[in-house]
Amino acid sequence: MKTTILSIAPELYSTKIAISENEKIIYESKIIHAPDELILCENTMEQMPLRRDAIMSHLRKDNVDIKSIQYITAEGGLLRPCKSGVYTIDKKMVGDLIEGIAGDDVINLGGLLAFTIANNLGIRSLVVDPLSVDERSELAAFSPHISLKKKSLFHVMIHKYLSRKYAESLNKNYEDLNLIFCHVSERSVSVAAHKKGEVVDVNQEFMGCGPMGLCETGTLPSSDIVDMIYKKCYSKNEILNLINKGAAMSYLGTDSFDEIAAHYKDNNKKTKAFLEAMAYQIAKEIASHYITLEGKIDAIILSGKIFSLNRFFKYLSKRIESLAKIECYPNDYTFEAMIYNVLQVVRGKIELGNYN
């Protein structure tokens, strides 16, 4: 039987949508939201009606048969710690997304958009692998201070999806492999140790620690942050902007992947220095999981558009190639990951999770 799915992926100034019939994507579009429209919204949640109306208007304009849609899905947002899986979007989850229980971010709009549009159409809405999936070992979750918690917030959906696809390519189960997985989005970096089907250690990709990305800074000198707050009187929003939009913007004046890639190809000195430092930090993080997995590594998986830059890939891979075989996925697999997981539920291969 044919299963038709609408998948939604909100970004900072755009919302990507796709319609699929079974595994095949038959329609895909990127809706650009004017920054001067979004700036009128006092917070992220106020963008929801604007984005919802834009999606529906776009689908109608392109003559998409809305009535054929059976499921609406999005990547899980910043929620309470939970298990990996596919979840029905319920009132409890909606409340947590609106409240920003684990952080306020545009990704939280995905589940809200899916829930609202699905309710209007009288169909089911689902999220796949919330960013807050927590499978860490007790040692990995141990915080340096009893008053602070190390959170598990990272690109879970992409990690799990591509790990399973890699295992399938070997005719093996994901649960049989030890993998080090690194995903570099256009915002941030997450590096995790996957041990027999569980992410036993990972850096806190969202507003946390680890290698710097194109937008998020990753680990920062804590004493300098304290000085900024108490000596230079930085506000909370200024500190958050520094962390969220600090890395490439502070060095290169842009965090646009396309601009940075073009400058890198032109051998711009500043861009080259920044990306090589970023690759160095990522390589160090990857190498640290040699200890996590006690040297028993089946493969290192790299994913993200940045690895389409051959020079960047080579600069990073030469530092880690002695650890294990390297497998690279240099494209965006967001929609494929959502579709794959929803179809697993529809076909009875995995059970639907209950967020409550």
PDB file of C-alpha atoms in Angstrom, residues 34-245:
ATOM      1  CA  ALA A  34      11.713  37.359   4.967  1.00  0.00           C
ATOM      2  CA  PRO A  35      13.878  38.339   7.975  1.00  0.00           C
ATOM      3  CA  ASP A  36      11.837  41.544   8.398  1.00  0.00           C
ATOM      4  CA  GLU A  37       8.727  39.364   8.853  1.00  0.00           C
ATOM      5  CA  LEU A  38      10.340  37.097  11.434  1.00  0.00           C
ATOM      6  CA  ILE A  39      11.873  39.994  13.346  1.00  0.00           C
ATOM      7  CA  LEU A  40       8.356  41.196  14.194  1.00  0.00           C
ATOM      8  CA  CYS A  41       7.909  38.008  16.247  1.00  0.00           C
ATOM      9  CA  GLU A  42       9.027  38.530  19.838  1.00  0.00           C
ATOM     10  CA  ASN A  43      10.090  34.898  20.212  1.00  0.00           C
ATOM     11  CA  THR A  44      10.424  31.687  18.217  1.00  0.00           C
ATOM     12  CA  MET A  45       6.935  30.431  19.085  1.00  0.00           C
ATOM     13  CA  GLU A  46       5.287  33.497  17.553  1.00  0.00           C
ATOM     14  CA  GLN A  47       6.647  32.406  14.158  1.00  0.00           C
ATOM     15  CA  MET A  48       4.434  29.316  14.137  1.00  0.00           C
ATOM     16  CA  PRO A  49       1.259  30.787  12.523  1.00  0.00           C
ATOM     17  CA  LEU A  50       3.335  32.603   9.902  1.00  0.00           C
ATOM     18  CA  ARG A  51       5.185  29.426   8.932  1.00  0.00           C
ATOM     19  CA  ARG A  52       2.024  27.280   9.053  1.00  0.00           C
ATOM     20  CA  ASP A  53       0.163  29.621   6.704  1.00  0.00           C
ATOM     21  CA  ALA A  54       3.177  29.781   4.390  1.00  0.00           C
ATOM     22  CA  ILE A  55       3.307  25.973   4.145  1.00  0.00           C
ATOM     23  CA  MET A  56      -0.389  25.641   3.345  1.00  0.00           C
ATOM     24  CA  SER A  57      -0.272  28.496   0.841  1.00  0.00           C
ATOM     25  CA  HIS A  58       2.772  26.968  -0.836  1.00  0.00           C
ATOM     26  CA  LEU A  59       1.171  23.526  -1.154  1.00  0.00           C
ATOM     27  CA  ARG A  60      -2.005  24.994  -2.643  1.00  0.00           C
ATOM     28  CA  LYS A  61      -0.057  27.204  -5.057  1.00  0.00           C
ATOM     29  CA  ASP A  62       1.859  24.159  -6.306  1.00  0.00           C
ATOM     30  CA  ASN A  63      -1.380  22.147  -6.672  1.00  0.00           C
ATOM     31  CA  VAL A  64      -0.365  19.510  -4.132  1.00  0.00           C
ATOM     32  CA  ASP A  65      -3.214  17.127  -3.270  1.00  0.00           C
ATOM     33  CA  ILE A  66      -3.391  17.889   0.454  1.00  0.00           C
ATOM     34  CA  LYS A  67      -6.141  15.310   1.008  1.00  0.00           C
ATOM     35  CA  SER A  68      -3.777  12.512  -0.059  1.00  0.00           C
ATOM     36  CA  ILE A  69      -1.468  13.144   2.924  1.00  0.00           C
ATOM     37  CA  GLN A  70      -1.767  10.421   5.585  1.00  0.00           C
ATOM     38  CA  TYR A  71       0.955  11.441   8.072  1.00  0.00           C
ATOM     39  CA  ILE A  72       2.826  14.631   8.909  1.00  0.00           C
ATOM     40  CA  THR A  73       6.241  14.326  10.487  1.00  0.00           C
ATOM     41  CA  ALA A  74       9.100  16.445  11.779  1.00  0.00           C
ATOM     42  CA  GLU A  75      12.408  15.946  13.525  1.00  0.00           C
ATOM     43  CA  GLY A  76      11.900  15.807  17.283  1.00  0.00           C
ATOM     44  CA  GLY A  77      12.773  19.053  19.051  1.00  0.00           C
ATOM     45  CA  LEU A  78      14.336  19.945  22.381  1.00  0.00           C
ATOM     46  CA  LEU A  79      12.254  17.820  24.733  1.00  0.00           C
ATOM     47  CA  ARG A  80      12.642  15.866  27.973  1.00  0.00           C
ATOM     48  CA  PRO A  81      15.205  13.017  27.983  1.00  0.00           C
ATOM     49  CA  CYS A  82      13.680  10.053  26.164  1.00  0.00           C
ATOM     50  CA  LYS A  83      14.432   6.900  24.171  1.00  0.00           C
ATOM     51  CA  SER A  84      15.229   6.855  20.479  1.00  0.00           C
ATOM     52  CA  GLY A  85      12.168   6.309  18.306  1.00  0.00           C
ATOM     53  CA  VAL A  86       9.076   7.719  16.621  1.00  0.00           C
ATOM     54  CA  TYR A  87       6.533   9.498  18.834  1.00  0.00           C
ATOM     55  CA  THR A  88       2.952  10.639  18.435  1.00  0.00           C
ATOM     56  CA  ILE A  89       2.760  14.381  19.011  1.00  0.00           C
ATOM     57  CA  ASP A  90       0.419  14.780  21.968  1.00  0.00           C
ATOM     58  CA  LYS A  91      -0.630  17.668  24.212  1.00  0.00           C
ATOM     59  CA  LYS A  92       2.191  16.959  26.671  1.00  0.00           C
ATOM     60  CA  MET A  93       4.789  17.224  23.906  1.00  0.00           C
ATOM     61  CA  VAL A  94       3.165  20.355  22.477  1.00  0.00           C
ATOM     62  CA  GLY A  95       3.287  21.967  25.920  1.00  0.00           C
ATOM     63  CA  ASP A  96       6.979  21.126  26.330  1.00  0.00           C
ATOM     64  CA  LEU A  97       7.809  22.474  22.864  1.00  0.00           C
ATOM     65  CA  ILE A  98       6.001  25.743  23.548  1.00  0.00           C
ATOM     66  CA  GLU A  99       7.623  26.075  26.978  1.00  0.00           C
ATOM     67  CA  GLY A 100      11.058  25.231  25.571  1.00  0.00           C
ATOM     68  CA  ILE A 101      11.565  22.673  28.327  1.00  0.00           C
ATOM     69  CA  ALA A 102      15.122  21.924  27.135  1.00  0.00           C
ATOM     70  CA  GLY A 103      15.765  25.131  25.184  1.00  0.00           C
ATOM     71  CA  ASP A 104      14.191  27.604  22.784  1.00  0.00           C
ATOM     72  CA  ASP A 105      15.090  26.877  19.186  1.00  0.00           C
ATOM     73  CA  VAL A 106      13.569  26.984  15.719  1.00  0.00           C
ATOM     74  CA  ILE A 107      13.651  23.163  15.575  1.00  0.00           C
ATOM     75  CA  ASN A 108      10.846  23.116  18.183  1.00  0.00           C
ATOM     76  CA  LEU A 109       8.555  24.588  15.530  1.00  0.00           C
ATOM     77  CA  GLY A 110       8.737  21.367  13.499  1.00  0.00           C
ATOM     78  CA  GLY A 111       6.619  19.338  15.902  1.00  0.00           C
ATOM     79  CA  LEU A 112       4.205  22.236  16.460  1.00  0.00           C
ATOM     80  CA  LEU A 113       3.712  22.783  12.725  1.00  0.00           C
ATOM     81  CA  ALA A 114       3.165  19.055  12.167  1.00  0.00           C
ATOM     82  CA  PHE A 115       0.658  18.873  15.040  1.00  0.00           C
ATOM     83  CA  THR A 116      -1.339  21.942  13.981  1.00  0.00           C
ATOM     84  CA  ILE A 117      -1.545  21.081  10.281  1.00  0.00           C
ATOM     85  CA  ALA A 118      -2.347  17.416  11.001  1.00  0.00           C
ATOM     86  CA  ASN A 119      -5.160  18.413  13.382  1.00  0.00           C
ATOM     87  CA  ASN A 120      -6.683  20.625  10.688  1.00  0.00           C
ATOM     88  CA  LEU A 121      -6.520  17.731   8.200  1.00  0.00           C
ATOM     89  CA  GLY A 122      -7.720  15.108  10.688  1.00  0.00           C
ATOM     90  CA  ILE A 123      -4.589  12.934  10.371  1.00  0.00           C
ATOM     91  CA  ARG A 124      -1.754  11.773  12.651  1.00  0.00           C
ATOM     92  CA  SER A 125       1.375  13.807  13.414  1.00  0.00           C
ATOM     93  CA  LEU A 126       4.681  12.236  14.445  1.00  0.00           C
ATOM     94  CA  VAL A 127       8.197  13.264  15.432  1.00  0.00           C
ATOM     95  CA  VAL A 128      11.339  11.219  14.877  1.00  0.00           C
ATOM     96  CA  ASP A 129      14.196  10.950  17.391  1.00  0.00           C
ATOM     97  CA  PRO A 130      13.963  14.095  19.541  1.00  0.00           C
ATOM     98  CA  LEU A 131      17.290  15.867  20.027  1.00  0.00           C
ATOM     99  CA  SER A 132      16.988  14.982  23.722  1.00  0.00           C
ATOM    100  CA  VAL A 133      17.367  11.204  23.290  1.00  0.00           C
ATOM    101  CA  ASP A 134      19.622  10.104  26.151  1.00  0.00           C
ATOM    102  CA  GLU A 135      21.385   6.716  26.059  1.00  0.00           C
ATOM    103  CA  ARG A 136      24.632   7.814  27.720  1.00  0.00           C
ATOM    104  CA  SER A 137      26.513   5.721  30.205  1.00  0.00           C
ATOM    105  CA  GLU A 138      26.651   6.893  33.813  1.00  0.00           C
ATOM    106  CA  LEU A 139      30.285   7.895  33.352  1.00  0.00           C
ATOM    107  CA  ALA A 140      29.547   9.937  30.233  1.00  0.00           C
ATOM    108  CA  ALA A 141      26.689  11.810  31.923  1.00  0.00           C
ATOM    109  CA  PHE A 142      28.739  12.624  35.054  1.00  0.00           C
ATOM    110  CA  SER A 143      28.923  16.402  35.475  1.00  0.00           C
ATOM    111  CA  PRO A 144      32.019  18.298  36.677  1.00  0.00           C
ATOM    112  CA  HIS A 145      29.796  20.041  39.268  1.00  0.00           C
ATOM    113  CA  ILE A 146      26.878  18.588  41.208  1.00  0.00           C
ATOM    114  CA  SER A 147      24.758  21.711  40.564  1.00  0.00           C
ATOM    115  CA  LEU A 148      25.085  21.419  36.774  1.00  0.00           C
ATOM    116  CA  LYS A 149      23.896  18.748  34.361  1.00  0.00           C
ATOM    117  CA  LYS A 150      25.538  17.612  31.154  1.00  0.00           C
ATOM    118  CA  LYS A 151      22.656  17.281  28.704  1.00  0.00           C
ATOM    119  CA  SER A 152      22.256  14.881  25.814  1.00  0.00           C
ATOM    120  CA  LEU A 153      21.172  17.229  22.997  1.00  0.00           C
ATOM    121  CA  PHE A 154      22.439  16.363  19.527  1.00  0.00           C
ATOM    122  CA  HIS A 155      21.543  15.386  15.929  1.00  0.00           C
ATOM    123  CA  VAL A 156      20.074  12.044  17.006  1.00  0.00           C
ATOM    124  CA  MET A 157      17.908  11.412  13.948  1.00  0.00           C
ATOM    125  CA  ILE A 158      20.755  11.702  11.439  1.00  0.00           C
ATOM    126  CA  HIS A 159      23.131   9.718  13.672  1.00  0.00           C
ATOM    127  CA  LYS A 160      20.697   6.818  14.027  1.00  0.00           C
ATOM    128  CA  TYR A 161      19.445   6.817  10.429  1.00  0.00           C
ATOM    129  CA  LEU A 162      22.849   6.810   8.723  1.00  0.00           C
ATOM    130  CA  SER A 163      24.282   4.345  11.253  1.00  0.00           C
ATOM    131  CA  ARG A 164      21.489   1.932  10.363  1.00  0.00           C
ATOM    132  CA  LYS A 165      21.946   2.526   6.628  1.00  0.00           C
ATOM    133  CA  TYR A 166      25.681   1.876   6.988  1.00  0.00           C
ATOM    134  CA  ALA A 167      25.001  -1.354   8.889  1.00  0.00           C
ATOM    135  CA  GLU A 168      22.508  -2.423   6.200  1.00  0.00           C
ATOM    136  CA  SER A 169      25.162  -1.840   3.521  1.00  0.00           C
ATOM    137  CA  LEU A 170      27.252  -4.487   5.306  1.00  0.00           C
ATOM    138  CA  ASN A 171      24.278  -6.837   5.792  1.00  0.00           C
ATOM    139  CA  LYS A 172      24.662  -6.290   9.522  1.00  0.00           C
ATOM    140  CA  ASN A 173      22.561  -4.862  12.318  1.00  0.00           C
ATOM    141  CA  TYR A 174      23.280  -1.450  13.813  1.00  0.00           C
ATOM    142  CA  GLU A 175      23.110  -3.178  17.192  1.00  0.00           C
ATOM    143  CA  ASP A 176      26.139  -5.316  16.266  1.00  0.00           C
ATOM    144  CA  LEU A 177      28.515  -2.418  15.527  1.00  0.00           C
ATOM    145  CA  ASN A 178      30.707   0.042  17.405  1.00  0.00           C
ATOM    146  CA  LEU A 179      30.759   3.351  15.541  1.00  0.00           C
ATOM    147  CA  ILE A 180      32.097   6.862  16.017  1.00  0.00           C
ATOM    148  CA  PHE A 181      29.664   9.201  14.280  1.00  0.00           C
ATOM    149  CA  CYS A 182      30.312  12.860  13.463  1.00  0.00           C
ATOM    150  CA  HIS A 183      27.600  15.099  12.008  1.00  0.00           C
ATOM    151  CA  VAL A 184      28.428  18.652  10.935  1.00  0.00           C
ATOM    152  CA  SER A 185      25.286  20.659  10.233  1.00  0.00           C
ATOM    153  CA  GLU A 186      25.314  24.212   8.922  1.00  0.00           C
ATOM    154  CA  ARG A 187      25.088  25.289  12.569  1.00  0.00           C
ATOM    155  CA  SER A 188      26.940  22.920  14.855  1.00  0.00           C
ATOM    156  CA  VAL A 189      28.861  19.674  15.376  1.00  0.00           C
ATOM    157  CA  SER A 190      27.965  16.491  17.249  1.00  0.00           C
ATOM    158  CA  VAL A 191      30.367  13.590  17.761  1.00  0.00           C
ATOM    159  CA  ALA A 192      29.130  10.400  19.423  1.00  0.00           C
ATOM    160  CA  ALA A 193      30.233   6.906  20.355  1.00  0.00           C
ATOM    161  CA  HIS A 194      27.621   4.337  19.266  1.00  0.00           C
ATOM    162  CA  LYS A 195      28.124   1.079  21.130  1.00  0.00           C
ATOM    163  CA  LYS A 196      25.985  -1.873  19.988  1.00  0.00           C
ATOM    164  CA  GLY A 197      23.009   0.308  19.082  1.00  0.00           C
ATOM    165  CA  GLU A 198      23.216   2.916  21.850  1.00  0.00           C
ATOM    166  CA  VAL A 199      24.820   6.363  21.946  1.00  0.00           C
ATOM    167  CA  VAL A 200      26.873   5.893  25.085  1.00  0.00           C
ATOM    168  CA  ASP A 201      28.670   9.249  24.899  1.00  0.00           C
ATOM    169  CA  VAL A 202      28.172  12.472  22.930  1.00  0.00           C
ATOM    170  CA  ASN A 203      28.982  16.165  23.248  1.00  0.00           C
ATOM    171  CA  GLN A 204      26.089  18.530  24.036  1.00  0.00           C
ATOM    172  CA  GLU A 205      25.662  19.910  20.523  1.00  0.00           C
ATOM    173  CA  PHE A 206      22.970  22.466  21.385  1.00  0.00           C
ATOM    174  CA  MET A 207      24.278  25.348  23.523  1.00  0.00           C
ATOM    175  CA  GLY A 208      26.870  23.091  25.090  1.00  0.00           C
ATOM    176  CA  CYS A 209      30.368  21.880  24.440  1.00  0.00           C
ATOM    177  CA  GLY A 210      32.548  20.213  21.855  1.00  0.00           C
ATOM    178  CA  PRO A 211      34.089  21.362  18.547  1.00  0.00           C
ATOM    179  CA  MET A 212      33.074  24.705  17.077  1.00  0.00           C
ATOM    180  CA  GLY A 213      30.695  24.676  14.131  1.00  0.00           C
ATOM    181  CA  LEU A 214      29.828  27.308  11.560  1.00  0.00           C
ATOM    182  CA  CYS A 215      27.390  29.031  13.964  1.00  0.00           C
ATOM    183  CA  GLU A 216      27.674  27.569  17.453  1.00  0.00           C
ATOM    184  CA  THR A 217      30.969  28.026  19.247  1.00  0.00           C
ATOM    185  CA  GLY A 218      31.108  24.749  21.148  1.00  0.00           C
ATOM    186  CA  THR A 219      33.354  24.783  24.225  1.00  0.00           C
ATOM    187  CA  LEU A 220      34.359  28.283  25.379  1.00  0.00           C
ATOM    188  CA  PRO A 221      36.775  29.472  28.128  1.00  0.00           C
ATOM    189  CA  SER A 222      34.456  29.714  31.137  1.00  0.00           C
ATOM    190  CA  SER A 223      36.492  32.422  32.898  1.00  0.00           C
ATOM    191  CA  ASP A 224      36.176  34.716  29.868  1.00  0.00           C
ATOM    192  CA  ILE A 225      32.403  34.211  29.805  1.00  0.00           C
ATOM    193  CA  VAL A 226      32.255  35.175  33.498  1.00  0.00           C
ATOM    194  CA  ASP A 227      34.280  38.322  32.735  1.00  0.00           C
ATOM    195  CA  MET A 228      31.958  39.246  29.881  1.00  0.00           C
ATOM    196  CA  ILE A 229      28.955  39.036  32.195  1.00  0.00           C
ATOM    197  CA  TYR A 230      30.348  40.744  35.279  1.00  0.00           C
ATOM    198  CA  LYS A 231      33.099  43.048  33.985  1.00  0.00           C
ATOM    199  CA  LYS A 232      31.795  44.000  30.540  1.00  0.00           C
ATOM    200  CA  CYS A 233      28.104  43.734  31.542  1.00  0.00           C
ATOM    201  CA  TYR A 234      26.985  41.530  28.637  1.00  0.00           C
ATOM    202  CA  SER A 235      23.278  40.746  28.791  1.00  0.00           C
ATOM    203  CA  LYS A 236      21.860  37.217  28.655  1.00  0.00           C
ATOM    204  CA  ASN A 237      20.849  37.685  24.999  1.00  0.00           C
ATOM    205  CA  GLU A 238      24.302  38.970  24.086  1.00  0.00           C
ATOM    206  CA  ILE A 239      25.909  35.864  25.607  1.00  0.00           C
ATOM    207  CA  LEU A 240      23.395  33.579  23.860  1.00  0.00           C
ATOM    208  CA  ASN A 241      24.092  35.308  20.540  1.00  0.00           C
ATOM    209  CA  LEU A 242      27.811  34.934  21.120  1.00  0.00           C
ATOM    210  CA  ILE A 243      27.367  31.173  21.608  1.00  0.00           C
ATOM    211  CA  ASN A 244      24.765  30.663  18.861  1.00  0.00           C
ATOM    212  CA  LYS A 245      26.218  32.960  16.234  1.00  0.00           C
TER     213      LYS A 245
END
